[in-house]
mmCIF file of C-alpha atoms in Angstrom:
data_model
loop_
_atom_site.group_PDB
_atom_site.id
_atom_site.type_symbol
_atom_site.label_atom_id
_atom_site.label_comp_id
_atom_site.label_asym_id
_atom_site.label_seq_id
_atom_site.Cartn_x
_atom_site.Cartn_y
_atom_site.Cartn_z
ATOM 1 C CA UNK A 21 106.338 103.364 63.872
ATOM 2 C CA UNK A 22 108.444 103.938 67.300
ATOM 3 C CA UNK A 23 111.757 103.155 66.202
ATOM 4 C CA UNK A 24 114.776 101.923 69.085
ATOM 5 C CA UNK A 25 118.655 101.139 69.197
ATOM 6 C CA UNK A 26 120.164 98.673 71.185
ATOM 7 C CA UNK A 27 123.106 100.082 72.945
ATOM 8 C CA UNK A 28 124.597 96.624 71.427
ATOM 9 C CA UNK A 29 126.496 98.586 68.736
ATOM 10 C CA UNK A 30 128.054 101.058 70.552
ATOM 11 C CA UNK A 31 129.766 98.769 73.224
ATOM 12 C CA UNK A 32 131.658 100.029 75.358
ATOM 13 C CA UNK A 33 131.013 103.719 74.710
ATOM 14 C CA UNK A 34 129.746 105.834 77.271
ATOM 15 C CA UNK A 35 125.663 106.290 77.773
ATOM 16 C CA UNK A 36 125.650 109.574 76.945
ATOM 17 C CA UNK A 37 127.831 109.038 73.548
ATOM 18 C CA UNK A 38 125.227 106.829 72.536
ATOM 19 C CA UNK A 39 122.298 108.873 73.394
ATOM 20 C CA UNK A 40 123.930 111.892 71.702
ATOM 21 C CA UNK A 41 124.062 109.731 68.440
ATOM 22 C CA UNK A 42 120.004 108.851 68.576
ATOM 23 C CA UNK A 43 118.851 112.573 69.077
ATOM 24 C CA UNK A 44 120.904 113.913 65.757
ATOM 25 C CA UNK A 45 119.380 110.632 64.048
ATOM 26 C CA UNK A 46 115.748 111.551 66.194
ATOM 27 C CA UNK A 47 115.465 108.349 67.352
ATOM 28 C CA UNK A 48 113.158 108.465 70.007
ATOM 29 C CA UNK A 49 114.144 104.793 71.896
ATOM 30 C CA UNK A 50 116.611 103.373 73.462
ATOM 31 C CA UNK A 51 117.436 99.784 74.401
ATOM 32 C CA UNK A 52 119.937 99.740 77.633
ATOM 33 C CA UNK A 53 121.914 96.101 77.881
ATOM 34 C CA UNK A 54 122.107 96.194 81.625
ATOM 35 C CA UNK A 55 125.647 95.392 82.153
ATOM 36 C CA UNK A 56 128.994 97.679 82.278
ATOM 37 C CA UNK A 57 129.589 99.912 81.470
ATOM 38 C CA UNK A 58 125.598 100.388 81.503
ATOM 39 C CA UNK A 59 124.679 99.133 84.416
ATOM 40 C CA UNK A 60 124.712 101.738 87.395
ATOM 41 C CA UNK A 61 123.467 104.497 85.026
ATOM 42 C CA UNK A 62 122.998 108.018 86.739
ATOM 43 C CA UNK A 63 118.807 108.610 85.797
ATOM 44 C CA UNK A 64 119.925 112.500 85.776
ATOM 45 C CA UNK A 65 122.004 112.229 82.890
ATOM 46 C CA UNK A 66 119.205 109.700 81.065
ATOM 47 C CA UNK A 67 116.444 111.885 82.267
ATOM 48 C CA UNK A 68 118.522 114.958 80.394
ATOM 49 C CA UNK A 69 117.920 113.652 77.222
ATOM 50 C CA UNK A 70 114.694 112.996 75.048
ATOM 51 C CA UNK A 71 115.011 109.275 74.644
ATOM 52 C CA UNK A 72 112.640 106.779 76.300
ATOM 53 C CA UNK A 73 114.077 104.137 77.102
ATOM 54 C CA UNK A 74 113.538 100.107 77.294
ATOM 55 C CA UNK A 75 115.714 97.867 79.074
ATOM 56 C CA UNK A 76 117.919 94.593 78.476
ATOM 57 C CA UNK A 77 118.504 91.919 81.534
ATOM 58 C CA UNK A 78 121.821 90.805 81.131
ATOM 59 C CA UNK A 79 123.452 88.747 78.369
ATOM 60 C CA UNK A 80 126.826 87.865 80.584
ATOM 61 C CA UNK A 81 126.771 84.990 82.969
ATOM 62 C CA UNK A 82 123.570 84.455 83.398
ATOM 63 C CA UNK A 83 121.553 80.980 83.222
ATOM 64 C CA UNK A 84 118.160 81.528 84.958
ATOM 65 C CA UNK A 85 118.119 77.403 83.937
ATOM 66 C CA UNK A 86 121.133 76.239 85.638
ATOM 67 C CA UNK A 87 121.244 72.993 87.955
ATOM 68 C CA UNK A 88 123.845 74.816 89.910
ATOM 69 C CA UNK A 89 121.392 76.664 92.432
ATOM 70 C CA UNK A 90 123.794 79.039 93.469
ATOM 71 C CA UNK A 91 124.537 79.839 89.738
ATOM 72 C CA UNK A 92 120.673 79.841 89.067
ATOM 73 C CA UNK A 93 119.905 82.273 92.031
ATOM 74 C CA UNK A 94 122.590 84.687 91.317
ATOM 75 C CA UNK A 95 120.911 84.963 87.767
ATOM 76 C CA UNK A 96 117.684 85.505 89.078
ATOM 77 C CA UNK A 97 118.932 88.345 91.166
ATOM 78 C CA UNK A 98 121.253 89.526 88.114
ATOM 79 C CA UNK A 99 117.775 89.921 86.329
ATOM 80 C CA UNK A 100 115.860 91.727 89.334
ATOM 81 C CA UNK A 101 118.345 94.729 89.177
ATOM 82 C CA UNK A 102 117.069 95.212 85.851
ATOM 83 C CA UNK A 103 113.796 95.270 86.667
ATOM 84 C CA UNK A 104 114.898 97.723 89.606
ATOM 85 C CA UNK A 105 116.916 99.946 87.100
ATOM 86 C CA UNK A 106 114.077 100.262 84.657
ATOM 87 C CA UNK A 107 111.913 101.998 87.684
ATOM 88 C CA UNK A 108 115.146 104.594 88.215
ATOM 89 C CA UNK A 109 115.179 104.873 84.678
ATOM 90 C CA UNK A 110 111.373 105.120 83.942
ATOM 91 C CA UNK A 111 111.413 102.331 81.917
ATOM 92 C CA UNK A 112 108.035 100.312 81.590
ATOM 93 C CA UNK A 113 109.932 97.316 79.775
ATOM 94 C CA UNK A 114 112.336 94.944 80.300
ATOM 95 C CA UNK A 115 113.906 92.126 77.871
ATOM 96 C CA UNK A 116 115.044 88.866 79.206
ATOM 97 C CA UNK A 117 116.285 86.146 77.624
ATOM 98 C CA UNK A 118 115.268 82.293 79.042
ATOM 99 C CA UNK A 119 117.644 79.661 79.948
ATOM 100 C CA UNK A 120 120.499 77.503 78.491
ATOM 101 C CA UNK A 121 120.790 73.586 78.847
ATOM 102 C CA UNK A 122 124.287 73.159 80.675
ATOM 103 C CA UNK A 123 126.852 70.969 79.997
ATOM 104 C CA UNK A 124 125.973 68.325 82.385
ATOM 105 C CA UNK A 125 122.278 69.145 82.005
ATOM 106 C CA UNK A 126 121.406 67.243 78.670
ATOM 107 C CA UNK A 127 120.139 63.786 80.464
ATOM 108 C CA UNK A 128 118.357 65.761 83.541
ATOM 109 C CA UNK A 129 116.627 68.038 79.966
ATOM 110 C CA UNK A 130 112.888 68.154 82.207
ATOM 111 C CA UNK A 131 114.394 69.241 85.339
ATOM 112 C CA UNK A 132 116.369 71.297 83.664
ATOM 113 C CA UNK A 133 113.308 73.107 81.795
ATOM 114 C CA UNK A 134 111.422 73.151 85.766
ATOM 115 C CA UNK A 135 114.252 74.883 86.713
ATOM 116 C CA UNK A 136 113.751 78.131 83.993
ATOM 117 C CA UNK A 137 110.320 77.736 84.470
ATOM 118 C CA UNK A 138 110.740 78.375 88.438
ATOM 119 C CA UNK A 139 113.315 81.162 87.718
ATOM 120 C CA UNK A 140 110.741 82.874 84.805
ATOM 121 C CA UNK A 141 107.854 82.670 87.543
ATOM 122 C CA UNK A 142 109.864 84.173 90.062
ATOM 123 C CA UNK A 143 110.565 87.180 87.833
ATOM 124 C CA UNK A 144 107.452 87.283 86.770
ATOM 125 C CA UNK A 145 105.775 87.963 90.025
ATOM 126 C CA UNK A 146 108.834 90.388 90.960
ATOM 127 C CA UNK A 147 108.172 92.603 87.472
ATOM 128 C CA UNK A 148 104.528 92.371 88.248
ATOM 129 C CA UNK A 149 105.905 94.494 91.908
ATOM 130 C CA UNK A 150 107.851 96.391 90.222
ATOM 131 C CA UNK A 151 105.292 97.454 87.857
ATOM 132 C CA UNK A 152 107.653 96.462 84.938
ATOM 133 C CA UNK A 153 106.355 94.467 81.854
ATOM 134 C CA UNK A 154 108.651 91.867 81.291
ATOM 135 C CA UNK A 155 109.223 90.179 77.485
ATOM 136 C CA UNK A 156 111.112 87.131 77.187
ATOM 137 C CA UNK A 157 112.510 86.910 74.295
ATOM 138 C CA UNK A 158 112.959 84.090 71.458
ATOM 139 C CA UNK A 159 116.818 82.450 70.720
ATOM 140 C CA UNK A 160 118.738 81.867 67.830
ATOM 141 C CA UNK A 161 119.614 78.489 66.660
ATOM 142 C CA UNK A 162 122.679 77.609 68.426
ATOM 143 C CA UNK A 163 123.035 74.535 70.357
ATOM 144 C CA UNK A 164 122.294 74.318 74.331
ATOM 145 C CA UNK A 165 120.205 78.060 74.236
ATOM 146 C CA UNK A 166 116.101 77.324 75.332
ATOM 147 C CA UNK A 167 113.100 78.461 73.445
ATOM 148 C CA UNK A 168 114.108 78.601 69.393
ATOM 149 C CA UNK A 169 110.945 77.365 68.675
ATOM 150 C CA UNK A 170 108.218 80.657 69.343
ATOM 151 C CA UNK A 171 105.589 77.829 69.657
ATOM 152 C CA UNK A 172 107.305 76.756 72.652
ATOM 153 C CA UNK A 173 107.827 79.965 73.576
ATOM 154 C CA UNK A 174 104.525 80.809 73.237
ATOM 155 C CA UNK A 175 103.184 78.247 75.714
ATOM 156 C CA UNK A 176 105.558 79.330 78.364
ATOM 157 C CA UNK A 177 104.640 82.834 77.868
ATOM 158 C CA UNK A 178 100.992 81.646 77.963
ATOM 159 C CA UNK A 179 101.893 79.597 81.703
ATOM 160 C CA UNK A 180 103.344 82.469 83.380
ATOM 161 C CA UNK A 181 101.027 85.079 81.803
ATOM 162 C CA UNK A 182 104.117 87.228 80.192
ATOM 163 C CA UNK A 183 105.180 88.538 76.748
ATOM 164 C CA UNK A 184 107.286 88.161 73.791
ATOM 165 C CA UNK A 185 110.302 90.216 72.725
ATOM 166 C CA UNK A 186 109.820 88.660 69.070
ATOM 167 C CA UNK A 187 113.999 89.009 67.696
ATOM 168 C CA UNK A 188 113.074 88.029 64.087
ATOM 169 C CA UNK A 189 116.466 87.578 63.030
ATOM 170 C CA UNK A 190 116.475 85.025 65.744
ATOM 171 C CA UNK A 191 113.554 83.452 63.824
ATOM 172 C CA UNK A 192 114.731 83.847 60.993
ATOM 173 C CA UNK A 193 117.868 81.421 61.703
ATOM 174 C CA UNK A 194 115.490 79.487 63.433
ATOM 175 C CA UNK A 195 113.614 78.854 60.177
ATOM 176 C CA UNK A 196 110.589 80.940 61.056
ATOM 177 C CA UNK A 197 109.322 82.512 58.120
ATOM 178 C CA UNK A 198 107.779 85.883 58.252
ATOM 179 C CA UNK A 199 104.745 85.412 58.390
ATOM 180 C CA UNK A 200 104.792 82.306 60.747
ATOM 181 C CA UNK A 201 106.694 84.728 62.896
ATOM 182 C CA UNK A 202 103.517 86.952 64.070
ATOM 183 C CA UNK A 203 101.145 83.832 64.570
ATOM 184 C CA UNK A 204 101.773 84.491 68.465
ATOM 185 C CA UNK A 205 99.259 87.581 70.388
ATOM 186 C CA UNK A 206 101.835 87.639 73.303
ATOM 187 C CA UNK A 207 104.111 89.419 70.816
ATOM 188 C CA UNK A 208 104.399 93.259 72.563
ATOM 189 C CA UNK A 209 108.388 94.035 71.600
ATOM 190 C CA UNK A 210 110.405 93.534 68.517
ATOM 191 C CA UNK A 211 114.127 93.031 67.461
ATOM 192 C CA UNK A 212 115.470 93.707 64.212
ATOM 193 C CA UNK A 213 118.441 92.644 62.575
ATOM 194 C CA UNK A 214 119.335 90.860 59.390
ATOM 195 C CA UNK A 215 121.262 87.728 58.436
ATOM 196 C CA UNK A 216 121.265 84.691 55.560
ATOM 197 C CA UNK A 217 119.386 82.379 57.372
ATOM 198 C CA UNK A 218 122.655 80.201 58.671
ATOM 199 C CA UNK A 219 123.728 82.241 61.772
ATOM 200 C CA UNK A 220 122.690 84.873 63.887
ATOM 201 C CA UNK A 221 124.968 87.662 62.443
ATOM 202 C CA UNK A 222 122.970 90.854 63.215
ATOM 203 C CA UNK A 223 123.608 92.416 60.323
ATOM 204 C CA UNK A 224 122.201 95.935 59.217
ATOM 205 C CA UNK A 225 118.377 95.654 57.627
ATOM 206 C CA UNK A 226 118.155 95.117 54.425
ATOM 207 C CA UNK A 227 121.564 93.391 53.776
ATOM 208 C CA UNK A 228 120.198 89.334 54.413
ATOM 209 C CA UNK A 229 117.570 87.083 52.983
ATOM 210 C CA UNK A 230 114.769 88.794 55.628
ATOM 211 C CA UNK A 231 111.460 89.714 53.489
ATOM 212 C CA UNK A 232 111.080 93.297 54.979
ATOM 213 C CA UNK A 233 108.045 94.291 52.855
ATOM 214 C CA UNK A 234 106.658 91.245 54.029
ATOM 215 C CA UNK A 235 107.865 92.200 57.739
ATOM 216 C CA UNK A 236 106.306 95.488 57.721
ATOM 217 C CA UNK A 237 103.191 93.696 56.224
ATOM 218 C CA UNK A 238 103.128 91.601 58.946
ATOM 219 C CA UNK A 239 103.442 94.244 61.685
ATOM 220 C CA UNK A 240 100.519 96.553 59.871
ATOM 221 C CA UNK A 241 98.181 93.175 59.952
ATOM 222 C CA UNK A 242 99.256 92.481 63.664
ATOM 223 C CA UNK A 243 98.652 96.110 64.525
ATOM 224 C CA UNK A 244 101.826 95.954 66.335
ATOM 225 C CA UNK A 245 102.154 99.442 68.206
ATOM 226 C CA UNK A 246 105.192 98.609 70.367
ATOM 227 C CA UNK A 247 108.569 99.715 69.807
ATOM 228 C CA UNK A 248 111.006 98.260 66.666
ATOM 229 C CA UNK A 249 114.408 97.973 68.410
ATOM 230 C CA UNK A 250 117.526 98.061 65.710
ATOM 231 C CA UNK A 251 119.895 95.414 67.493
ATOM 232 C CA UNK A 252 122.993 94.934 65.168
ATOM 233 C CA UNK A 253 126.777 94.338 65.897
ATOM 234 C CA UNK A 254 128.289 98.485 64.906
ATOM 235 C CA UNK A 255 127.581 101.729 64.496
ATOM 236 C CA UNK A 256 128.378 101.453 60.598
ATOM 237 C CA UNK A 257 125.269 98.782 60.771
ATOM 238 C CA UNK A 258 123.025 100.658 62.970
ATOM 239 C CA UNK A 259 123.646 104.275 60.091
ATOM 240 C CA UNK A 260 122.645 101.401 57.250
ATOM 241 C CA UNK A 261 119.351 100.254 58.808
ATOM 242 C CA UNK A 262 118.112 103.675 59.761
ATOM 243 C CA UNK A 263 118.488 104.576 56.216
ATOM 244 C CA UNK A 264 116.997 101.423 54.853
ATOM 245 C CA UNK A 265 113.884 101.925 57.730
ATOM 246 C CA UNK A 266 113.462 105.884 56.115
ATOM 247 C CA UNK A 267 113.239 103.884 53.173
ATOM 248 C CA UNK A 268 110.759 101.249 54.070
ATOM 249 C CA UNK A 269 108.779 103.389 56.267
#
């Protein structure tokens, strides 16, 4: 198994902190949320270490959905850095996460749903220039944020001829069981995290009501061969799901 951390826990601390911390635990991936302080990143000092890494679009400001077009367009430029980092960085993939309905969007909903599908083509064809792979990824269940379903995720992905970045805690709170969660070929990266089922709470593995036998089940009958990115809230979570993954593993 090719086992990841998101930089997620250790916000802010500096790259190289972080990437210090993976090589005594010999984790082999990294996950790089693309904003400060991780955003202009010097390759040198990533290329010095033995850590591949994978790449996050940014979380912060960004609706690749939005009605405003000046909003929406910033976003989809926001997003094309990434894609232009992960080249400097040597990265082959990049996470991005789809669209969320706006305030003033609710009654406009298809336009509003044209409007991430024109943003996720656009990146689509610019990752496909870049050479970058590009995985969007599936939301939690919190009100106004596109694609909680992975069925409707799944079709999108299917229309623009990308991937998933399966997050199955995200499922999880969606009320995806396990095995429902890798019904979907598109899969090619994977989140982990934990949490009871009522709220995306990224807690270490092993600590919520996610099946994990059933998980790595799962992943052995998909033949999933991508990398298994640990995405929780602290470094205190990130030690416990290492140990539970030696475990597991």
């Amino acid at each position: 198994m090719k086992i990841g951390v998101s930089t997620l826990a250790f916000y802010p601390q500096p790259i190289e902190e972080v990437l210090d911390f993976l090589e005594t635990w010999n984790i082999k991936y990294c996950e790089i949320i693309n904003e400060y302080p991780h955003d202009e990143l010097d390759e040198d000092v990533l290329g010095s270490y033995q850590v591949n890494l994978t790449v996050h679009a940014p979380l912060s400001d960004i609706n690749l959905a939005s009605h405003n077009q000046t909003i929406r367009k910033s976003s989809i430029a926001e997003v094309k850095k990434s894609f232009d980092r992960a080249v400097k960085w040597d990265a082959e993939l990049v996470v991005v996460h789809p669209g969320n309905m706006p305030v003033m969007g609710r009654k406009i909903s298809e336009k509003i749903f044209q409007y991430n599908l024109k943003s996720l083509t656009e990146l689509s064809s610019y990752a496909e220039d870049c050479g970058i792979c590009m995985c969007v990824e599936n939301m939690p269940k919190i009100d106004g944020l596109l694609f909680q379903d992975l069925r409707d995720l799944n079709l999108l992905l299917e229309d623009i001829n990308e991937y998933m970045t399966l997050d199955v805690g995200h499922a999880h709170n969606s009320g995806f069981s396990v095995s429902d969660m890798f019904c979907y070929p598109l899969i090619k990266h994977v989140h982990l995290s934990d949490n009871d089922g009522t709220w995306d709470q990224h807690d270490a593995l092993g600590t919520g009501s996610i099946d994990f036998v059933e998980l790595f089940n799962s992943l052995n009958d998909f033949k999933y061969d991508g990398v298994l990115v640990v995405e929780v809230k602290n470094t205190i979570e990130v030690v416990k799901s290492l140990k539970f993954l030696n475990k597991m593993i």
